[in-house]
mmCIF file of C-alpha atoms and ligand atoms in Angstrom:
data_model
loop_
_atom_site.group_PDB
_atom_site.id
_atom_site.type_symbol
_atom_site.label_atom_id
_atom_site.label_comp_id
_atom_site.label_asym_id
_atom_site.label_seq_id
_atom_site.Cartn_x
_atom_site.Cartn_y
_atom_site.Cartn_z
ATOM 1 C CA MET E 1 10.189 -2.792 -15.502
ATOM 2 C CA LYS E 2 7.177 -4.927 -14.703
ATOM 3 C CA HIS E 3 5.128 -3.096 -12.076
ATOM 4 C CA LYS E 4 4.729 0.527 -11.205
ATOM 5 C CA ILE E 5 2.782 2.199 -8.424
ATOM 6 C CA VAL E 6 1.823 5.832 -9.034
ATOM 7 C CA MET E 7 0.125 7.957 -6.405
ATOM 8 C CA ASP E 8 -0.696 11.646 -6.331
ATOM 9 C CA SER E 9 1.012 13.762 -3.696
ATOM 10 C CA ALA E 10 -2.100 13.909 -1.499
ATOM 11 C CA GLY E 11 -0.839 10.499 -0.301
ATOM 12 C CA ASP E 12 2.169 12.249 1.324
ATOM 13 C CA LEU E 13 4.593 9.677 -0.061
ATOM 14 C CA HIS E 14 7.632 10.263 -2.267
ATOM 15 C CA VAL E 15 9.338 6.892 -1.948
ATOM 16 C CA LEU E 16 7.932 3.477 -1.214
ATOM 17 C CA ASP E 17 10.770 1.236 -0.054
ATOM 18 C CA GLY E 18 11.587 -1.489 -2.527
ATOM 19 C CA ALA E 19 8.843 -0.485 -4.960
ATOM 20 C CA ASN E 20 8.953 1.109 -8.376
ATOM 21 C CA PHE E 21 7.020 4.138 -7.207
ATOM 22 C CA SER E 22 6.318 7.546 -8.610
ATOM 23 C CA CYS E 23 4.497 10.491 -7.066
ATOM 24 C CA ALA E 24 2.373 12.801 -9.253
ATOM 25 C CA PRO E 25 2.527 16.201 -7.558
ATOM 26 C CA LEU E 26 -0.408 18.522 -6.966
ATOM 27 C CA LYS E 27 0.248 22.239 -6.685
ATOM 28 C CA VAL E 28 -0.588 24.861 -4.078
ATOM 29 C CA MET E 29 -0.873 28.405 -5.417
ATOM 30 C CA PRO E 30 -1.221 31.267 -2.951
ATOM 31 C CA GLY E 31 -1.471 34.406 -5.099
ATOM 32 C CA ASP E 32 1.245 34.269 -7.746
ATOM 33 C CA ARG E 33 3.387 31.814 -5.782
ATOM 34 C CA GLU E 34 3.462 28.165 -6.703
ATOM 35 C CA TYR E 35 4.470 25.233 -4.517
ATOM 36 C CA VAL E 36 4.817 21.984 -6.456
ATOM 37 C CA ASP E 37 4.272 19.145 -3.994
ATOM 38 C CA THR E 38 7.486 17.216 -4.622
ATOM 39 C CA ALA E 39 9.954 15.735 -2.111
ATOM 40 C CA ASP E 40 11.878 19.009 -2.019
ATOM 41 C CA ALA E 41 8.920 21.369 -1.634
ATOM 42 C CA ASN E 42 9.600 23.746 1.232
ATOM 43 C CA VAL E 43 6.484 22.924 3.233
ATOM 44 C CA ALA E 44 7.674 24.761 6.359
ATOM 45 C CA GLU E 45 8.191 27.955 4.377
ATOM 46 C CA MET E 46 4.795 27.536 2.688
ATOM 47 C CA VAL E 47 2.952 27.047 5.985
ATOM 48 C CA GLU E 48 4.789 30.043 7.456
ATOM 49 C CA PHE E 49 3.889 32.151 4.419
ATOM 50 C CA LEU E 50 0.237 31.088 4.605
ATOM 51 C CA ARG E 51 0.019 32.159 8.270
ATOM 52 C CA GLU E 52 0.345 35.786 7.252
ATOM 53 C CA TYR E 53 -1.120 35.591 3.772
ATOM 54 C CA LYS E 54 -4.672 36.868 3.489
ATOM 55 C CA GLY E 55 -5.232 36.661 -0.281
ATOM 56 C CA LYS E 56 -6.660 33.981 -2.518
ATOM 57 C CA ALA E 57 -5.025 30.581 -2.670
ATOM 58 C CA SER E 58 -5.949 27.648 -4.852
ATOM 59 C CA THR E 59 -4.697 24.163 -5.644
ATOM 60 C CA ALA E 60 -4.408 22.107 -8.816
ATOM 61 C CA CYS E 61 -4.286 18.379 -9.439
ATOM 62 C CA PRO E 62 -1.768 16.682 -11.761
ATOM 63 C CA SER E 63 -2.568 17.031 -15.471
ATOM 64 C CA ILE E 64 -3.417 14.149 -17.798
ATOM 65 C CA GLY E 65 0.064 14.544 -19.307
ATOM 66 C CA ASP E 66 1.711 14.380 -15.862
ATOM 67 C CA TYR E 67 -0.031 11.083 -15.243
ATOM 68 C CA VAL E 68 0.801 9.559 -18.645
ATOM 69 C CA GLU E 69 4.434 10.433 -18.017
ATOM 70 C CA ALA E 70 4.347 8.990 -14.493
ATOM 71 C CA PHE E 71 2.854 5.697 -15.743
ATOM 72 C CA GLY E 72 5.917 5.314 -17.988
ATOM 73 C CA ASP E 73 6.670 2.017 -19.679
ATOM 74 C CA ALA E 74 5.734 -0.480 -16.987
ATOM 75 C CA GLU E 75 3.749 -3.585 -17.919
ATOM 76 C CA GLU E 76 1.336 -3.140 -15.030
ATOM 77 C CA VAL E 77 0.433 0.199 -13.469
ATOM 78 C CA TYR E 78 -1.468 0.719 -10.229
ATOM 79 C CA CYS E 79 -2.478 4.309 -9.628
ATOM 80 C CA VAL E 80 -3.943 5.727 -6.401
ATOM 81 C CA THR E 81 -5.610 9.152 -6.285
ATOM 82 C CA ILE E 82 -7.161 11.448 -3.715
ATOM 83 C CA THR E 83 -10.969 11.267 -3.476
ATOM 84 C CA SER E 84 -12.738 12.125 -6.737
ATOM 85 C CA ASN E 85 -15.297 14.015 -4.696
ATOM 86 C CA LEU E 86 -12.876 16.764 -3.719
ATOM 87 C CA SER E 87 -10.385 16.830 -6.598
ATOM 88 C CA GLY E 88 -10.077 16.314 -10.346
ATOM 89 C CA SER E 89 -7.057 14.061 -9.790
ATOM 90 C CA TYR E 90 -8.953 10.781 -10.274
ATOM 91 C CA ASN E 91 -10.547 12.104 -13.461
ATOM 92 C CA ALA E 92 -7.191 13.177 -14.887
ATOM 93 C CA ALA E 93 -5.661 9.795 -14.008
ATOM 94 C CA ALA E 94 -8.597 7.884 -15.518
ATOM 95 C CA ILE E 95 -8.312 9.792 -18.819
ATOM 96 C CA ALA E 96 -4.525 9.377 -18.740
ATOM 97 C CA ALA E 97 -5.020 5.622 -18.276
ATOM 98 C CA GLU E 98 -7.028 5.496 -21.541
ATOM 99 C CA THR E 99 -4.309 7.392 -23.403
ATOM 100 C CA TRP E 100 -1.627 5.184 -21.864
ATOM 101 C CA LYS E 101 -3.487 2.018 -22.922
ATOM 102 C CA GLU E 102 -3.579 3.235 -26.532
ATOM 103 C CA GLN E 103 0.198 3.662 -26.373
ATOM 104 C CA HIS E 104 0.724 0.384 -24.481
ATOM 105 C CA PRO E 105 -1.761 -2.100 -25.955
ATOM 106 C CA GLN E 106 -0.244 -4.973 -23.920
ATOM 107 C CA GLY E 107 -0.141 -2.966 -20.703
ATOM 108 C CA LYS E 108 -2.509 -3.264 -17.762
ATOM 109 C CA ILE E 109 -3.550 -0.333 -15.650
ATOM 110 C CA HIS E 110 -5.985 0.348 -12.835
ATOM 111 C CA VAL E 111 -6.771 3.670 -11.178
ATOM 112 C CA PHE E 112 -8.029 3.465 -7.598
ATOM 113 C CA ASP E 113 -10.213 6.298 -6.346
ATOM 114 C CA SER E 114 -9.162 6.232 -2.680
ATOM 115 C CA LEU E 115 -12.255 8.267 -1.660
ATOM 116 C CA SER E 116 -9.809 9.574 0.914
ATOM 117 C CA ALA E 117 -6.548 11.458 1.355
ATOM 118 C CA GLY E 118 -3.154 11.277 3.078
ATOM 119 C CA PRO E 119 -2.441 8.241 5.237
ATOM 120 C CA GLU E 120 -5.330 6.096 3.978
ATOM 121 C CA MET E 121 -3.814 6.458 0.497
ATOM 122 C CA THR E 122 -0.422 5.474 1.931
ATOM 123 C CA LEU E 123 -1.911 2.308 3.409
ATOM 124 C CA LEU E 124 -3.364 1.389 0.019
ATOM 125 C CA ALA E 125 -0.043 1.935 -1.794
ATOM 126 C CA GLU E 126 1.704 -0.196 0.851
ATOM 127 C CA LYS E 127 -0.902 -2.930 0.397
ATOM 128 C CA ILE E 128 -0.475 -2.934 -3.394
ATOM 129 C CA HIS E 129 3.303 -3.236 -2.945
ATOM 130 C CA CYS E 130 2.820 -6.100 -0.499
ATOM 131 C CA LEU E 131 0.504 -7.975 -2.894
ATOM 132 C CA LEU E 132 3.027 -7.519 -5.718
ATOM 133 C CA GLN E 133 5.795 -8.916 -3.521
ATOM 134 C CA GLU E 134 3.632 -11.953 -2.895
ATOM 135 C CA GLY E 135 3.642 -12.479 -6.669
ATOM 136 C CA ARG E 136 -0.093 -11.838 -7.216
ATOM 137 C CA SER E 137 -1.468 -11.348 -10.721
ATOM 138 C CA PHE E 138 -2.722 -7.945 -11.906
ATOM 139 C CA GLU E 139 -6.358 -9.019 -11.440
ATOM 140 C CA GLU E 140 -5.690 -10.366 -7.930
ATOM 141 C CA VAL E 141 -3.882 -7.197 -6.877
ATOM 142 C CA VAL E 142 -6.755 -5.012 -8.110
ATOM 143 C CA GLU E 143 -9.413 -7.121 -6.454
ATOM 144 C CA GLN E 144 -7.618 -7.554 -3.132
ATOM 145 C CA ALA E 145 -6.530 -3.925 -2.949
ATOM 146 C CA LYS E 146 -10.147 -2.816 -3.511
ATOM 147 C CA GLU E 147 -11.250 -5.169 -0.779
ATOM 148 C CA TYR E 148 -8.555 -3.768 1.531
ATOM 149 C CA LEU E 149 -9.664 -0.190 0.803
ATOM 150 C CA SER E 150 -13.191 -1.051 1.875
ATOM 151 C CA HIS E 151 -11.831 -1.863 5.361
ATOM 152 C CA THR E 152 -9.553 1.136 5.892
ATOM 153 C CA HIS E 153 -10.653 4.556 7.130
ATOM 154 C CA LEU E 154 -9.510 8.139 7.498
ATOM 155 C CA LEU E 155 -10.004 10.185 10.633
ATOM 156 C CA PHE E 156 -8.721 13.719 11.145
ATOM 157 C CA SER E 157 -8.403 16.594 13.571
ATOM 158 C CA LEU E 158 -8.348 20.093 12.079
ATOM 159 C CA GLU E 159 -7.674 23.391 13.827
ATOM 160 C CA SER E 160 -8.943 25.421 10.896
ATOM 161 C CA LEU E 161 -11.171 24.782 7.894
ATOM 162 C CA HIS E 162 -10.268 28.084 6.295
ATOM 163 C CA ASN E 163 -8.597 26.750 3.141
ATOM 164 C CA LEU E 164 -11.078 23.897 2.678
ATOM 165 C CA ALA E 165 -13.984 26.336 2.972
ATOM 166 C CA ASN E 166 -12.430 29.013 0.763
ATOM 167 C CA ASN E 167 -11.876 26.466 -1.977
ATOM 168 C CA GLY E 168 -15.384 25.053 -1.800
ATOM 169 C CA ARG E 169 -14.278 21.601 -0.573
ATOM 170 C CA VAL E 170 -16.716 21.465 2.361
ATOM 171 C CA PRO E 171 -20.479 22.088 2.490
ATOM 172 C CA GLY E 172 -21.662 25.474 3.739
ATOM 173 C CA ALA E 173 -22.808 24.161 7.107
ATOM 174 C CA VAL E 174 -19.389 22.657 7.778
ATOM 175 C CA ALA E 175 -17.618 25.770 6.530
ATOM 176 C CA LYS E 176 -19.324 27.755 9.302
ATOM 177 C CA LEU E 177 -17.307 25.767 11.844
ATOM 178 C CA ALA E 178 -14.162 27.163 10.240
ATOM 179 C CA GLY E 179 -14.215 30.288 12.333
ATOM 180 C CA MET E 180 -14.561 28.597 15.716
ATOM 181 C CA LEU E 181 -11.409 29.518 17.553
ATOM 182 C CA GLY E 182 -9.845 27.021 19.933
ATOM 183 C CA LEU E 183 -12.029 24.251 18.617
ATOM 184 C CA ARG E 184 -10.675 21.211 16.772
ATOM 185 C CA LEU E 185 -12.997 19.626 14.334
ATOM 186 C CA ILE E 186 -12.827 15.843 14.388
ATOM 187 C CA GLY E 187 -14.118 14.193 11.265
ATOM 188 C CA LYS E 188 -13.788 11.327 8.865
ATOM 189 C CA ALA E 189 -13.822 10.592 5.164
ATOM 190 C CA SER E 190 -17.371 9.524 4.362
ATOM 191 C CA ASP E 191 -18.130 6.501 2.175
ATOM 192 C CA GLN E 192 -18.600 8.973 -0.690
ATOM 193 C CA GLY E 193 -15.167 10.484 -0.108
ATOM 194 C CA THR E 194 -16.308 13.746 1.389
ATOM 195 C CA LEU E 195 -15.407 15.401 4.659
ATOM 196 C CA GLN E 196 -17.831 14.353 7.366
ATOM 197 C CA PRO E 197 -17.643 16.059 10.779
ATOM 198 C CA THR E 198 -18.105 13.588 13.638
ATOM 199 C CA GLY E 199 -17.111 15.509 16.754
ATOM 200 C CA LYS E 200 -15.348 18.445 18.338
ATOM 201 C CA ALA E 201 -12.513 18.822 20.799
ATOM 202 C CA ARG E 202 -12.180 21.980 22.844
ATOM 203 C CA GLY E 203 -8.494 22.491 23.642
ATOM 204 C CA GLU E 204 -5.364 20.450 22.978
ATOM 205 C CA LYS E 205 -5.869 17.867 25.760
ATOM 206 C CA LYS E 206 -9.223 16.706 24.443
ATOM 207 C CA VAL E 207 -7.964 15.869 20.951
ATOM 208 C CA VAL E 208 -6.271 12.524 21.574
ATOM 209 C CA PRO E 209 -9.063 11.050 23.783
ATOM 210 C CA GLU E 210 -11.622 12.139 21.196
ATOM 211 C CA LEU E 211 -9.594 10.568 18.367
ATOM 212 C CA MET E 212 -9.189 7.338 20.377
ATOM 213 C CA LYS E 213 -12.932 7.174 20.891
ATOM 214 C CA HIS E 214 -13.528 7.554 17.159
ATOM 215 C CA LEU E 215 -10.806 5.071 16.218
ATOM 216 C CA GLU E 216 -12.463 2.399 18.293
ATOM 217 C CA SER E 217 -16.001 3.176 17.200
ATOM 218 C CA MET E 218 -14.787 2.943 13.583
ATOM 219 C CA GLY E 219 -13.467 -0.552 14.257
ATOM 220 C CA TYR E 220 -9.748 -0.067 14.895
ATOM 221 C CA GLN E 221 -8.368 -3.114 16.731
ATOM 222 C CA GLY E 222 -4.620 -2.691 16.702
ATOM 223 C CA GLY E 223 -3.741 -3.134 13.015
ATOM 224 C CA ARG E 224 -1.809 -0.753 10.763
ATOM 225 C CA ILE E 225 -2.218 2.910 11.532
ATOM 226 C CA ARG E 226 -0.489 5.861 9.826
ATOM 227 C CA ILE E 227 -0.526 9.328 11.380
ATOM 228 C CA HIS E 228 0.367 12.296 9.141
ATOM 229 C CA HIS E 229 0.612 15.711 10.747
ATOM 230 C CA CYS E 230 1.137 19.315 9.752
ATOM 231 C CA PHE E 231 3.842 20.528 12.153
ATOM 232 C CA ASN E 232 2.227 18.779 15.096
ATOM 233 C CA ALA E 233 4.779 16.119 16.045
ATOM 234 C CA ALA E 234 3.737 16.425 19.714
ATOM 235 C CA GLY E 235 0.094 15.663 18.950
ATOM 236 C CA ALA E 236 1.043 12.768 16.684
ATOM 237 C CA GLU E 237 3.384 11.315 19.359
ATOM 238 C CA ASP E 238 0.620 11.629 21.980
ATOM 239 C CA LEU E 239 -1.778 9.764 19.770
ATOM 240 C CA LYS E 240 0.837 7.096 19.038
ATOM 241 C CA ARG E 241 1.394 6.617 22.784
ATOM 242 C CA SER E 242 -2.342 6.225 23.434
ATOM 243 C CA VAL E 243 -2.738 3.781 20.562
ATOM 244 C CA LEU E 244 0.176 1.663 21.834
ATOM 245 C CA GLU E 245 -1.119 1.746 25.422
ATOM 246 C CA LYS E 246 -4.424 0.322 24.291
ATOM 247 C CA PHE E 247 -3.058 -1.885 21.478
ATOM 248 C CA PRO E 248 0.567 -2.831 22.300
ATOM 249 C CA GLY E 249 1.043 -4.726 19.020
ATOM 250 C CA ALA E 250 -0.164 -1.899 16.772
ATOM 251 C CA ASP E 251 1.877 -1.033 13.674
ATOM 252 C CA VAL E 252 2.057 2.773 14.026
ATOM 253 C CA VAL E 253 4.026 5.002 11.667
ATOM 254 C CA LEU E 254 4.239 8.782 11.988
ATOM 255 C CA SER E 255 4.884 10.987 9.003
ATOM 256 C CA THR E 256 4.514 14.583 7.887
ATOM 257 C CA CYS E 257 2.010 16.092 5.475
ATOM 258 C CA GLY E 258 3.305 17.259 2.120
ATOM 259 C CA ALA E 259 2.380 20.629 0.616
ATOM 260 C CA LEU E 260 -1.147 19.723 -0.526
ATOM 261 C CA CYS E 261 -2.261 18.082 2.723
ATOM 262 C CA SER E 262 -0.549 20.811 4.759
ATOM 263 C CA PHE E 263 -2.466 23.449 2.828
ATOM 264 C CA TYR E 264 -5.843 21.835 3.533
ATOM 265 C CA ALA E 265 -5.205 20.206 6.934
ATOM 266 C CA GLU E 266 -3.455 23.440 8.051
ATOM 267 C CA LEU E 267 -1.076 24.008 10.930
ATOM 268 C CA GLY E 268 -1.651 21.516 13.765
ATOM 269 C CA GLY E 269 -3.823 19.245 11.637
ATOM 270 C CA MET E 270 -3.574 15.461 11.928
ATOM 271 C CA LEU E 271 -4.734 12.841 9.451
ATOM 272 C CA ILE E 272 -5.028 9.231 10.597
ATOM 273 C CA GLY E 273 -5.386 6.303 8.218
ATOM 274 C CA PHE E 274 -6.088 2.917 9.774
ATOM 275 C CA GLU E 275 -7.333 -0.618 9.275
ATOM 276 C CA GLY E 276 -10.837 -1.202 10.589
HETATM 277 O O1 X90 N 1 -7.490 19.072 -7.065
HETATM 278 C C1 X90 N 1 -7.120 19.816 -6.153
HETATM 279 O O2 X90 N 1 -6.876 21.004 -6.352
HETATM 280 C C2 X90 N 1 -6.945 19.239 -4.766
HETATM 281 C C3 X90 N 1 -8.105 19.415 -3.891
HETATM 282 C C4 X90 N 1 -8.013 18.650 -2.580
HETATM 283 C C5 X90 N 1 -9.061 18.980 -1.571
HETATM 284 C C6 X90 N 1 -9.102 18.202 -0.314
HETATM 285 C C7 X90 N 1 -7.791 17.899 0.353
HETATM 286 C C8 X90 N 1 -7.926 17.286 1.721
HETATM 287 C C9 X90 N 1 -6.613 17.110 2.416
HETATM 288 C C10 X90 N 1 -7.662 17.540 4.661
HETATM 289 C C11 X90 N 1 -8.575 16.867 5.579
HETATM 290 C C12 X90 N 1 -9.118 15.539 5.224
HETATM 291 C C13 X90 N 1 -10.407 15.542 4.447
HETATM 292 C C14 X90 N 1 -10.633 14.208 3.771
HETATM 293 C C15 X90 N 1 -11.983 13.997 3.225
HETATM 294 C C16 X90 N 1 -12.061 12.820 2.314
HETATM 295 C C17 X90 N 1 -6.721 16.695 3.831
#
């Protein structure tokens, strides 16, 4: 086994067609329940449970051991994590990479801090796979994937910031917006990999036009775009339609959030990763 791509479950991907791919799951823990973010996690049941649940809920990133195991015995490993500014996942993967190198002195490994989440991570994993299929060397893949990441972005629409705020993942001023009923917060991943509010949409109908405005101001011109949603297929389809109206050649793929992204993006949330 020559190459392996490993990504944590914040990338919402369990299989990458044609690639030797492994997902390192994060966990969502409301009270004494535990949802491990694997392909068979019951995300619908979790979201339903969280609607009524008023107690404490936390999340946990993969352990160093989880990562070492996921890296396995490949000759070259490419690992993609959620932003190091909101999770310990990158840190765990970076330490695991050191351990793995001691066990595999001939092996090559690189851990990418996506400074993002969800669909922007997916785009990066797809790019790495594409570069590998082109027969690029380890060094070329790392360099070109980094370059690619500097031109992709993450935009999102959130109906609630409750879980982000309660887990200290957003600054106090942003957390205050969490209680604003009927308001969707539109935001982006900042260059530092933090959540940066950029606008608001009052009511369902305003969301897609607001997202379109942001997409274009962030440089989207009809390239690859991945829309991940938390039980909001209608919103995602609407956005897809608008994107295709404006950019008929766009490569748009819709997908659903896994457990981790569903917990933080919450019901109705949409995450959009795209090429700028
Ligand atoms: O280590 C852990 O316990 C995981 C913590 C993850 C916290 C953030 C998850 C964000 C998921 C929600 C909206 C997008 C914000 C992206 C900002 C970079 C998606």
